[in-house]
CSV table of N, CA and C in Angstrom, one decimal:
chain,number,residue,atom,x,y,z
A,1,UNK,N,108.2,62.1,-45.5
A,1,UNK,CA,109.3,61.6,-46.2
A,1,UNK,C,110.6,61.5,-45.3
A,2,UNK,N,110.8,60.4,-45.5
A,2,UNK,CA,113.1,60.0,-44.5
A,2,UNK,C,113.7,60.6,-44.6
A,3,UNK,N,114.3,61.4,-44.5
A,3,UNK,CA,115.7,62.3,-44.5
A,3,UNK,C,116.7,61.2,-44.8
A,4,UNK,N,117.3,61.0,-45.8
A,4,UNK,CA,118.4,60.0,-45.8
A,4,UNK,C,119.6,60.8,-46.0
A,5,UNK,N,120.8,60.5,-44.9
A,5,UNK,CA,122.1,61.4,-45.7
A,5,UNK,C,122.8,59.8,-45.8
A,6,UNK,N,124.4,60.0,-46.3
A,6,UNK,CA,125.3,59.5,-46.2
A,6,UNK,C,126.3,59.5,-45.6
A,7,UNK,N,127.6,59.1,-44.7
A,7,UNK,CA,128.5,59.3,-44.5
A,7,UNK,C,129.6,58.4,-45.2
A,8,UNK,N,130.5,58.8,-45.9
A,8,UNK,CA,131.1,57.6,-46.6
A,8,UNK,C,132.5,57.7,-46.1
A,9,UNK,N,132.9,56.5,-46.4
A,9,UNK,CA,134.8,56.5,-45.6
A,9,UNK,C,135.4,54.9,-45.7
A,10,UNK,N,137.0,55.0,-45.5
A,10,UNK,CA,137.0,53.5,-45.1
A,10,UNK,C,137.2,53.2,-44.0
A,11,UNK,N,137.7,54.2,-42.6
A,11,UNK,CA,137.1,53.9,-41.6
A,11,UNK,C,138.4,52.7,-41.2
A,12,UNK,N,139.5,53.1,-41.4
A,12,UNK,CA,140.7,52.1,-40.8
A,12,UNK,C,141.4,53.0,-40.4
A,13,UNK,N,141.5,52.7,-39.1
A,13,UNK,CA,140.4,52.5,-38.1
A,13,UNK,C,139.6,53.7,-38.2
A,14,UNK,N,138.3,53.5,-37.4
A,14,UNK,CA,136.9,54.7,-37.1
A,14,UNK,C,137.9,55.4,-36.0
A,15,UNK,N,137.9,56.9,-36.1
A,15,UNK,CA,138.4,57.6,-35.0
A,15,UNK,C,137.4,58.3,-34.2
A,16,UNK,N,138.2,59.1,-33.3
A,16,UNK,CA,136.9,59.8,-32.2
A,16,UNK,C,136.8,61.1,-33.9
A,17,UNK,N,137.5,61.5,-34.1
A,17,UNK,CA,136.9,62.2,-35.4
A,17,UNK,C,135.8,61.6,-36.1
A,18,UNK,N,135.8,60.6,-36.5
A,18,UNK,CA,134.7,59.9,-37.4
A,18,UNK,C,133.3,60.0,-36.4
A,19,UNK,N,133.6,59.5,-35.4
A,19,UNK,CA,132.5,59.5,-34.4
A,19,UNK,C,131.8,61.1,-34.2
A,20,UNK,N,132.7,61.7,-33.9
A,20,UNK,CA,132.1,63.2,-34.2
A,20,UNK,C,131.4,63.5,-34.9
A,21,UNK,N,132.1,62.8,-36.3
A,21,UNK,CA,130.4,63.3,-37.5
A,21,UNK,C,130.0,62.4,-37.6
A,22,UNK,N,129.8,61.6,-36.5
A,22,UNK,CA,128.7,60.3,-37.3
A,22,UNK,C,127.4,61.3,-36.2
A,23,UNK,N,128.1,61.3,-35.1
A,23,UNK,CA,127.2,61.9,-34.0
A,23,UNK,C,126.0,62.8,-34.3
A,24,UNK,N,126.7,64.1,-35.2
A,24,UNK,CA,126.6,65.3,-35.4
A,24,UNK,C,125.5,65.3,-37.0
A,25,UNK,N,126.5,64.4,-37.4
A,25,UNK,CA,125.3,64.4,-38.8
A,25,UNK,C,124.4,63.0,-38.6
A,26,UNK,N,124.0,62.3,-37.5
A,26,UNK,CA,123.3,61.6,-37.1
A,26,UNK,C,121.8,63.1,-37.2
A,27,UNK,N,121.8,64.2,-36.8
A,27,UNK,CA,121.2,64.7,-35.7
A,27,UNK,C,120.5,65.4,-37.2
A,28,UNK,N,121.5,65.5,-38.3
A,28,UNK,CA,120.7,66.1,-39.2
A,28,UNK,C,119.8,65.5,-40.5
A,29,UNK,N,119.8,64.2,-40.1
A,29,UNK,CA,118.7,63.3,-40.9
A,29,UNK,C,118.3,62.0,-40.3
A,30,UNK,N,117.0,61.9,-41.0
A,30,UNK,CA,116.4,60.6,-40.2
A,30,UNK,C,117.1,59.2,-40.1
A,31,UNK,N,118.1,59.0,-41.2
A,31,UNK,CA,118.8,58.0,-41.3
A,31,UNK,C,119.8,58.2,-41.4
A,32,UNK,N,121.0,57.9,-40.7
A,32,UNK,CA,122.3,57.7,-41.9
A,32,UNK,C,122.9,56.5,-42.1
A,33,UNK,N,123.3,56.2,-43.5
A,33,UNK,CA,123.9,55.5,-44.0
A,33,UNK,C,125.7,55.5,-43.7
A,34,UNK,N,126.0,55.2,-43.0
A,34,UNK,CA,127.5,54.7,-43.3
A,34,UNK,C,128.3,53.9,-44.1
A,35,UNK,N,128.5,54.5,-45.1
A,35,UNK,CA,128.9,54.2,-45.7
A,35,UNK,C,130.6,53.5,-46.1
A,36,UNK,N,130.9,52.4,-45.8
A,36,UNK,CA,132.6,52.0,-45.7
A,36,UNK,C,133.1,51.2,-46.9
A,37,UNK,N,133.5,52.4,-47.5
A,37,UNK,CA,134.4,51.5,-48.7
A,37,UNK,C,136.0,50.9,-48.8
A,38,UNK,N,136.5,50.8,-50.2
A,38,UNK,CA,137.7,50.0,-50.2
A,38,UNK,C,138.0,51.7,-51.1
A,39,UNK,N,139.1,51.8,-50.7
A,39,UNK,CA,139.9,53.0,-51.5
A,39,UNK,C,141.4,52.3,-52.0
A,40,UNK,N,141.4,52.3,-53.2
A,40,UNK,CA,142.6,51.6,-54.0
A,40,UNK,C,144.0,52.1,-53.9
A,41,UNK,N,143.7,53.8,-53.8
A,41,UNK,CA,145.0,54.6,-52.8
A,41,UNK,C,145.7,54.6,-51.8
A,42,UNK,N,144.8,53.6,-50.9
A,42,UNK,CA,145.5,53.0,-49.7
A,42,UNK,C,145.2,52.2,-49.3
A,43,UNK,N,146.3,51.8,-48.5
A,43,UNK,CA,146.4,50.0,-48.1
A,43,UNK,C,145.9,49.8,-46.4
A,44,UNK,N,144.7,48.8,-46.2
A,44,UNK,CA,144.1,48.9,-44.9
A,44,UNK,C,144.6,48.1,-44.4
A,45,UNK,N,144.6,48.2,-43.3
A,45,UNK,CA,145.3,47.6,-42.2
A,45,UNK,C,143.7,46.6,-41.5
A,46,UNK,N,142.5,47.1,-41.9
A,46,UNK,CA,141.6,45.7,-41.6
A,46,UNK,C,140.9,45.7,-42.5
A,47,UNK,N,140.3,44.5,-43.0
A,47,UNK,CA,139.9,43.8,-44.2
A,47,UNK,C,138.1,44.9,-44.0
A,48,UNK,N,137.8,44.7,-45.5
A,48,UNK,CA,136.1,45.3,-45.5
A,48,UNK,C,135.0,45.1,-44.3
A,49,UNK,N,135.2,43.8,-44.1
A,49,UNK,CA,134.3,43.0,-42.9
A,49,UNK,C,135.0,43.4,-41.2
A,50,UNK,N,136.1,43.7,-41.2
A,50,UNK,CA,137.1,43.7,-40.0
A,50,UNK,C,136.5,45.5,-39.7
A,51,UNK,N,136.5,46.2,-40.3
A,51,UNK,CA,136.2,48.1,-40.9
A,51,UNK,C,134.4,47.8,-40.3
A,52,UNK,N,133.9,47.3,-41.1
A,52,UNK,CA,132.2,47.1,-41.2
A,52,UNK,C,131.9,46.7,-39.3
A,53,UNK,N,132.5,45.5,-38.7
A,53,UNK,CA,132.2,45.3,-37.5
A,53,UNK,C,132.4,46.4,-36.5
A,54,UNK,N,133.6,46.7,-37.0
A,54,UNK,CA,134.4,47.8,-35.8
A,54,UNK,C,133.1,48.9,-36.1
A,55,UNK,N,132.7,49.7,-37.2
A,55,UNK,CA,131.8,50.9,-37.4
A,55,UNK,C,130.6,50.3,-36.6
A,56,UNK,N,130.1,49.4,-36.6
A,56,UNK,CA,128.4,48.7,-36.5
A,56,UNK,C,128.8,49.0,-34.8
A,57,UNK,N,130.2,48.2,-34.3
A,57,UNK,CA,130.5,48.0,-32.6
A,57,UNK,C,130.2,49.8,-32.4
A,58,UNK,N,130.8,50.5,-33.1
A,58,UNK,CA,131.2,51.8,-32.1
A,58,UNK,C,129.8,53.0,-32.0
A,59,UNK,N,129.1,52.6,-33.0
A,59,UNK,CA,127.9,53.1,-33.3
A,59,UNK,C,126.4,52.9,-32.5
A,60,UNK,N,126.8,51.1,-32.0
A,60,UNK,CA,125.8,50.9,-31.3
A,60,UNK,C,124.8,51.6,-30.3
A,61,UNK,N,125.7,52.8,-29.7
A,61,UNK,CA,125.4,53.6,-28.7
A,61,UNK,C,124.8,55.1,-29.0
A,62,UNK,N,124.6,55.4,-30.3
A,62,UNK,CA,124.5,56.6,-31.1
A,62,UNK,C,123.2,56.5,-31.5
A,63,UNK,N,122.7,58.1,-30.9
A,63,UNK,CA,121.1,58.0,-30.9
A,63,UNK,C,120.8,58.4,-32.6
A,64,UNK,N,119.9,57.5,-33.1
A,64,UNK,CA,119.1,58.1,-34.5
A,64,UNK,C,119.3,57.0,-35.2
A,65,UNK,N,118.8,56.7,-35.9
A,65,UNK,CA,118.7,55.3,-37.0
A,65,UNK,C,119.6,55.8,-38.0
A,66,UNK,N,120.7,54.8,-37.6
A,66,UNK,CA,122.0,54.3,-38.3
A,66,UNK,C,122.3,53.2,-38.6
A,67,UNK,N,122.5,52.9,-40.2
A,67,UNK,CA,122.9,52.1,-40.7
A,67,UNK,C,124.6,51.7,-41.1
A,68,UNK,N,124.9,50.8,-41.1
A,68,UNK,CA,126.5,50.6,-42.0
A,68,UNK,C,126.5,49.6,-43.0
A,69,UNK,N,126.8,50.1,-43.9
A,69,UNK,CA,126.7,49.5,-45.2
A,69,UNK,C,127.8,49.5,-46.1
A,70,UNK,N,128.2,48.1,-46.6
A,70,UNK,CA,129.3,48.4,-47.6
A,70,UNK,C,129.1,48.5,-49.4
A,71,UNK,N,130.2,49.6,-49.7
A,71,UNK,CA,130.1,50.1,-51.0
A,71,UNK,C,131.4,50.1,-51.3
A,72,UNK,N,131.4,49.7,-53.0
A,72,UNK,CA,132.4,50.0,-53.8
A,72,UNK,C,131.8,50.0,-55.2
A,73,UNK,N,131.0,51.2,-55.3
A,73,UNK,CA,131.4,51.8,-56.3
A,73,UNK,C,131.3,53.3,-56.1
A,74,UNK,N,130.5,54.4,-57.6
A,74,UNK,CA,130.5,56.1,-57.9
A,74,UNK,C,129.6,56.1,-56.1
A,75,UNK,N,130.3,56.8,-55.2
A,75,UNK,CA,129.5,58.0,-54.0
A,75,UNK,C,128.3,57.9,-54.7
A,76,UNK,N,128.1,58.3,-56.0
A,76,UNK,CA,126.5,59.0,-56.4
A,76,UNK,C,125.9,58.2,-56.4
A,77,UNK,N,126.6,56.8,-57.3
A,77,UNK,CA,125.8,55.8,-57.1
A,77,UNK,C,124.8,55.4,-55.9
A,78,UNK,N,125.7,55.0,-54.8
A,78,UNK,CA,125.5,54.4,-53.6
A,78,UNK,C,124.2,55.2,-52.8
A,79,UNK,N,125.1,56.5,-53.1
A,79,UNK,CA,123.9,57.7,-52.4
A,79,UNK,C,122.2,57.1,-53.0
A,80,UNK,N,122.2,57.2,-54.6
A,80,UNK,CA,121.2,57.2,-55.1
A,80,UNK,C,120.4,55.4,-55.1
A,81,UNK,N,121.0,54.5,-54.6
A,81,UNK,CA,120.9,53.2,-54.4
A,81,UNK,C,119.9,53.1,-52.7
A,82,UNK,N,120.6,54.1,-51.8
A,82,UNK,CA,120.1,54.5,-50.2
A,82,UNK,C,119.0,55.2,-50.5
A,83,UNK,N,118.7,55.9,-51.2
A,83,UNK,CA,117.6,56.7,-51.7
A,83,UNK,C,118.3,58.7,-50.7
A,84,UNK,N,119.5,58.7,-50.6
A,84,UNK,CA,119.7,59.6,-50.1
A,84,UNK,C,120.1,61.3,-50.7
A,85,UNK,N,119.7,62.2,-50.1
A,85,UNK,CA,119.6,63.5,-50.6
A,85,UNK,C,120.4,64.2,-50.2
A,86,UNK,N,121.3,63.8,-49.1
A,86,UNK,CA,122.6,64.2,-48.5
A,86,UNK,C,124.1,63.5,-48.5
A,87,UNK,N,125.1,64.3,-48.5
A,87,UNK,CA,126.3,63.2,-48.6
A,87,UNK,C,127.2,64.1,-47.3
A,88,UNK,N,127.3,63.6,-46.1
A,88,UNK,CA,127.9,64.2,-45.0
A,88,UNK,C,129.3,64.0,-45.0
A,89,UNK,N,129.9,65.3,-44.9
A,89,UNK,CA,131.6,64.9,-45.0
A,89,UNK,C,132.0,65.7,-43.7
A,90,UNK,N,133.1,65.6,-43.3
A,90,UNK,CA,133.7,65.5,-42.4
A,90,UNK,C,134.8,66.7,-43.1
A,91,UNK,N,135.2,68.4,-42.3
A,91,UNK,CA,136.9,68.9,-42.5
A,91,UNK,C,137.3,69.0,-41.4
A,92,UNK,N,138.3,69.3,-41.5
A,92,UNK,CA,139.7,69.1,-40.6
A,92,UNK,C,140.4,70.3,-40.6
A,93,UNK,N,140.9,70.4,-42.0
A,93,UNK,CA,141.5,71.6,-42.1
A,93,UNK,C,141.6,72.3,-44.1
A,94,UNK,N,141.9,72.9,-43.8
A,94,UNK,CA,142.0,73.8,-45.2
A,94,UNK,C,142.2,72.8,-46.2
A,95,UNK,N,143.5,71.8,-46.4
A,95,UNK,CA,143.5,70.4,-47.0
A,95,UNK,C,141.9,70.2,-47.7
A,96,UNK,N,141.6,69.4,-46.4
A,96,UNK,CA,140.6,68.7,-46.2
A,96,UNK,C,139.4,69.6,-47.3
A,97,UNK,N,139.5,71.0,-47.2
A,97,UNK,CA,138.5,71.6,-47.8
A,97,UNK,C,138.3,71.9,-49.2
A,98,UNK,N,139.7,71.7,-49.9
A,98,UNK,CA,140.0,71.8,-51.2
A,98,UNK,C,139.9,70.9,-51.9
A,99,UNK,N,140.4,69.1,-51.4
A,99,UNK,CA,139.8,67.9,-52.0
A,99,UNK,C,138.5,68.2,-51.9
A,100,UNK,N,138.0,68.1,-50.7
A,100,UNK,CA,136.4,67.9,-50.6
A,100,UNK,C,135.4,69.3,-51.5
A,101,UNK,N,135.9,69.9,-51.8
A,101,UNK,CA,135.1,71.3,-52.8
A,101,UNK,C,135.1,70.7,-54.0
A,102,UNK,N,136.5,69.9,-54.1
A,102,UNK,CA,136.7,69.1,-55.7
A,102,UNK,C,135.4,68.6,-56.0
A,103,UNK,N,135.4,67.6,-54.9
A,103,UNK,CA,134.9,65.9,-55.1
A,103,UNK,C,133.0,66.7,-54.9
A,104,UNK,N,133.0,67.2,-54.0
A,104,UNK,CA,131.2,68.1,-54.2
A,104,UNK,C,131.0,68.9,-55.3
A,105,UNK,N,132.0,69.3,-55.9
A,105,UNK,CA,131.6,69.6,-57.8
A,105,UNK,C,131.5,68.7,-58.6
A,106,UNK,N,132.2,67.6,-58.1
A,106,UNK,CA,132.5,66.7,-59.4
A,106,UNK,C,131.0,66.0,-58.8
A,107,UNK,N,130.7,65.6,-57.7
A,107,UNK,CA,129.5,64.5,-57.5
A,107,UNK,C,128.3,65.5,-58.0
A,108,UNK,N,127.9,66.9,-57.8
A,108,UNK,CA,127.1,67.6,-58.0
A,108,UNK,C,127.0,67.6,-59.9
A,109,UNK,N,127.8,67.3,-60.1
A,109,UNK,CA,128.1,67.0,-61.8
A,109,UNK,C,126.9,65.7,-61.9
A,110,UNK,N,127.6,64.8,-61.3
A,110,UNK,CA,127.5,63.4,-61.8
A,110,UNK,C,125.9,62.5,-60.9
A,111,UNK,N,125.3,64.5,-60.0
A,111,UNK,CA,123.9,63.5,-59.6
A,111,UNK,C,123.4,64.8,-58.9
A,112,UNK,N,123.0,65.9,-59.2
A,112,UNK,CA,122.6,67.4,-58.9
A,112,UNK,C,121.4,66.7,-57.9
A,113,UNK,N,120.9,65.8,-57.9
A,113,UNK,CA,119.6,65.7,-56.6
A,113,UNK,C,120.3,65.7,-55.3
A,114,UNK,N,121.5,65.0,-55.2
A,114,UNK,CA,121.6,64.5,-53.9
A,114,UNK,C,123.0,66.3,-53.4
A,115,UNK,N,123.1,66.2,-52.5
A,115,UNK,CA,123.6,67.6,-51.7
A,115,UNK,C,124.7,67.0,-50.9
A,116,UNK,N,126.0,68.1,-51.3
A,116,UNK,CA,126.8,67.8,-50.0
A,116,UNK,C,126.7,68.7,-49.0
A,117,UNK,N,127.1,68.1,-48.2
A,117,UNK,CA,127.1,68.7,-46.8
A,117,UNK,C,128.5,68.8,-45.8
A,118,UNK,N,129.3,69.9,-45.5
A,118,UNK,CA,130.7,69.8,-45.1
A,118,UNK,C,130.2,69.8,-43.2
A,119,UNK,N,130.8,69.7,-42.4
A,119,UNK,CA,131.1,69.7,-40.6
A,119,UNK,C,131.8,69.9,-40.3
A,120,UNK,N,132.7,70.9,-40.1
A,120,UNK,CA,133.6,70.9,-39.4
A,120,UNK,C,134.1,70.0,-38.1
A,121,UNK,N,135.0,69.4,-38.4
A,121,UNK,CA,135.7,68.8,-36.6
A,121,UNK,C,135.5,69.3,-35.6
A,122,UNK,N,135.0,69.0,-34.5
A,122,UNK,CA,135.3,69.1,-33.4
A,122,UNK,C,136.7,69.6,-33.1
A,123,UNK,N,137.4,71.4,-32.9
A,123,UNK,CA,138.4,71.8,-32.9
A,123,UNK,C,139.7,70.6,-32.2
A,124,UNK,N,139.3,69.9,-31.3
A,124,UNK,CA,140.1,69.0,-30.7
A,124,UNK,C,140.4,67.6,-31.6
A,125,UNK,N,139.5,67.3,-32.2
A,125,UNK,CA,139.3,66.5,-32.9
A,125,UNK,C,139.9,66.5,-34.2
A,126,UNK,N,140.8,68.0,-34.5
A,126,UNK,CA,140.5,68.1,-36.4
A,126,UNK,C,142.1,67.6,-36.8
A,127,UNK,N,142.8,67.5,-35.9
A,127,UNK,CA,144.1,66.6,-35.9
A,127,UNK,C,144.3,65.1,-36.5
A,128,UNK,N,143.0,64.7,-36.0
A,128,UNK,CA,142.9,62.9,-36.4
A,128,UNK,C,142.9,62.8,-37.9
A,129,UNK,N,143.7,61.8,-38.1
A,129,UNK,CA,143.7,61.2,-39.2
A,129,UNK,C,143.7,59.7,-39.1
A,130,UNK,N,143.5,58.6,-39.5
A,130,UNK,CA,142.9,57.4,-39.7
A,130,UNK,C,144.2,56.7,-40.1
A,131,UNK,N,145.2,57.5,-41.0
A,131,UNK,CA,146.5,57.5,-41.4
A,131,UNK,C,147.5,57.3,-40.6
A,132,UNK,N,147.4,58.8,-40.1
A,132,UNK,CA,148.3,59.0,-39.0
A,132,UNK,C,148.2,58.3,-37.5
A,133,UNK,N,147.0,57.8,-37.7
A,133,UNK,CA,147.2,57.1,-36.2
A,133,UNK,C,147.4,55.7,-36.4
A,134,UNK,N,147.1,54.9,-37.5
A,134,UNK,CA,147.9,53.9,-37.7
A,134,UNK,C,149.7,53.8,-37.8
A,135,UNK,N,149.9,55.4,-38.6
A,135,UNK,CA,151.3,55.4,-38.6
A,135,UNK,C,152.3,55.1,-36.5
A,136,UNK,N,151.4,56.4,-36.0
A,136,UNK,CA,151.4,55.8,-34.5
A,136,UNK,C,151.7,54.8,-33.8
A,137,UNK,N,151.0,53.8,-34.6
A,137,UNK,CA,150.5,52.8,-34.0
A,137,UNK,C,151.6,51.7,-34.0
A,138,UNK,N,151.9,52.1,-35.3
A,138,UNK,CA,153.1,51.1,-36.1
A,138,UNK,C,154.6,51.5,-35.6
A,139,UNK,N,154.5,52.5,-34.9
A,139,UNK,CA,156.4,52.7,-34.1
A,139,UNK,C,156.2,52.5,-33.0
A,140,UNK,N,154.8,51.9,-32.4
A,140,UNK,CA,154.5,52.1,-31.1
A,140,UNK,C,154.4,53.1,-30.6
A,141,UNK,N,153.5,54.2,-30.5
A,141,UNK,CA,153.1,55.0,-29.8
A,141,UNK,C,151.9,55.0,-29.6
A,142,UNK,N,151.3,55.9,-28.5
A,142,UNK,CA,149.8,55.9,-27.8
A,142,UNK,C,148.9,56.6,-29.0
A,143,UNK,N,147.8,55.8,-29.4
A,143,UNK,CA,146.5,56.0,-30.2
A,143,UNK,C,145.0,56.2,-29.1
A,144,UNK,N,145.9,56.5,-28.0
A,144,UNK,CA,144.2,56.5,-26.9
A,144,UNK,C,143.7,57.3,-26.8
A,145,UNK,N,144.3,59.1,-27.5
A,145,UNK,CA,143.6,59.8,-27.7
A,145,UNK,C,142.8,60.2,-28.5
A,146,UNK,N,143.3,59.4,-29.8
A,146,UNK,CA,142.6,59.3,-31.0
A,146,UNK,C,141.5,58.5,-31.0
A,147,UNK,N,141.3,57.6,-30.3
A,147,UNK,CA,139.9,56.5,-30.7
A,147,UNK,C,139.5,56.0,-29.7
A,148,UNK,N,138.0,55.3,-29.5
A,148,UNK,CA,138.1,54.8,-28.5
A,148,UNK,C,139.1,53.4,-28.2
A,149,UNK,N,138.5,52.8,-26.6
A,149,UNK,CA,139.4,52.3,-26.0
A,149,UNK,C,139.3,50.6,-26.6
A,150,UNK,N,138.2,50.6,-27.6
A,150,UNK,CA,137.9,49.4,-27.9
A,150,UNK,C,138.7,49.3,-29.2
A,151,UNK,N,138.9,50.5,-30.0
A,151,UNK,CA,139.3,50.3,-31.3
A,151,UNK,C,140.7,50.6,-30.8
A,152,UNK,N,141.2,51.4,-29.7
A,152,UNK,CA,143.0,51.2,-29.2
A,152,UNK,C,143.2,49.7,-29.7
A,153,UNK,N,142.4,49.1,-28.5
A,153,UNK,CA,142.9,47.6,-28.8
A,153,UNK,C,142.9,46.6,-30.0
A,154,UNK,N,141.7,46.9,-31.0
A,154,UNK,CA,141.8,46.2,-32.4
A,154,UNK,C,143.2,46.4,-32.9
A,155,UNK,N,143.9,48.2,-33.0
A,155,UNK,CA,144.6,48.2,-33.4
A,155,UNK,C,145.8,47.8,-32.4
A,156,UNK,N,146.2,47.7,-31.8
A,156,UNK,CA,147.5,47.4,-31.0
A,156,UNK,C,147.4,45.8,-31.2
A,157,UNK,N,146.1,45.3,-31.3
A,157,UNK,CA,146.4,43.5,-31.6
A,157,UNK,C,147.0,43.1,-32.8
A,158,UNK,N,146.3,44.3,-34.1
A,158,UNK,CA,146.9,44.0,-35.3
A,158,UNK,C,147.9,44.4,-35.7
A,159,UNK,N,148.3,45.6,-34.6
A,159,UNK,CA,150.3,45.6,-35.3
A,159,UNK,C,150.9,44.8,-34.6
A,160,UNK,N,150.4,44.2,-33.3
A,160,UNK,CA,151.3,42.6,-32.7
A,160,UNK,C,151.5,41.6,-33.9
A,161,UNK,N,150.4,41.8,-34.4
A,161,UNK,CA,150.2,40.5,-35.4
A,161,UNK,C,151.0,41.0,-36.8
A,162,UNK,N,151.0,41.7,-37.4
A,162,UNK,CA,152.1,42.2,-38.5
A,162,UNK,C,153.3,42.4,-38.5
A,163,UNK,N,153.5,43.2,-37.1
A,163,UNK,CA,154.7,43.6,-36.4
A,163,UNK,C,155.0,45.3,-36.8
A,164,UNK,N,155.6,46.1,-35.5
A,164,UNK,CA,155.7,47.3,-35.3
A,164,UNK,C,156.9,47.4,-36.0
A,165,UNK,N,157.4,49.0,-36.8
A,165,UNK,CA,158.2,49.3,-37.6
A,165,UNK,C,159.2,49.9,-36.4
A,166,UNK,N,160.0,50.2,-36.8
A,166,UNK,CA,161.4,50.5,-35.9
A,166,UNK,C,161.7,49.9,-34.5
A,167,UNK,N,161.3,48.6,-34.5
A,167,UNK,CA,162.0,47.7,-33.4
A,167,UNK,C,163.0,47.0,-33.9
C-alpha cells in the first residue's frame, strides 16, 4: 500500500522554509501531494498557475515522488480525493502551533481517517514567512536568505512590475 501524505499551502512565494518540509516530509511517505491553494485571507502576489510552476520548478530536484497539485476546496476533502492518510504541516513557532492544533481538531472532526502530522522548522529556518518576505520585498530589501536564488528573482521581477512601496 502508497503512503500518501499531503502538504498544503499557497506558496507565494515557496520559501527555503517550505522546502524544508517538503524535503523532510518527502522522506515520511511514498508520495507527497503538494498541495497549493487560493486562501481568500490573503492577497497573492502570483496567480494559482504562477505559485503551481514556481513549486513543480523548485521541487524538481527533491528525492521521492512528488506531486503538485491545485486545490480549492475542505483540506479533508482534497486529502481524501489524493487517497491520502497524512496531512504534513509545517511550525515555526508557538503561533504557528495553536492555529495549527485548531485546524487538526477541526479536520480530525470533519475526516478521523486521514492524520495530521506537525515538523518543526529547521531552527534557522523558523523565521520565514511567505508574508514577511514579500513584505521585504516590497520596500526593497534582500529576500536571498529566505528562498532560493531562482524564486529571489520571480519575486524582485514582480515588485519591478507592481512597483516597490516607500520609493
Amino acid at each position: 500500500m502508497t503512503r500518501i501524505g499531503v502538504y498544503p499551502g499557497t506558496f507565494d512565494p515557496v520559501t527555503l522554509g517550505h522546502m524544508d518540509i517538503i524535503r523532510r516530509g518527502a522522506k515520511l511517505v511514498d508520495r507527497l501531494v503538494i498541495g497549493v491553494t487560493t486562501n481568500p485571507s490573503k492577497s497573492p502576489m502570483f496567480t494559482l498557475d504562477e505559485r503551481m510552476e514556481m513549486v513543480r520548478r523548485e521541487v524538481a530536484d527533491v528525492a521521492g515522488e512528488i506531486h503538485v497539485v491545485a486545490f480549492d476546496s475542505l483540506l479533508m476533502d482534497f486529502a481524501e480525493r489524493e487517497g491520502a492518510k497524512v496531512i504534513v504541516r509545517g511550525l515555526r513557532a508557538v503561533a504557528d502551533f495553536e492555529y495549527e492544533y485548531q485546524m487538526a481538531g477541526m479536520n480530525q472532526q470533519i475526516n478521523p481517517r486521514v492524520e495530521t502530522v506537525f515538523l518543526m522548522a529547521d531552527v534557522a529556518l523558523q523565521p520565514i514567512a511567505s508574508r514577511l518576505v514579500k513584505e521585504i520585498a516590497m520596500y526593497g530589501g534582500s529576500i536571498a536568505k529566505f528562498v532560493t536564488p531562482a524564486v529571489c528573482e520571480d519575486v524582485v521581477a514582480r515588485v519591478e512590475k507592481i512597483g516597490r512601496k516607500g520609493s
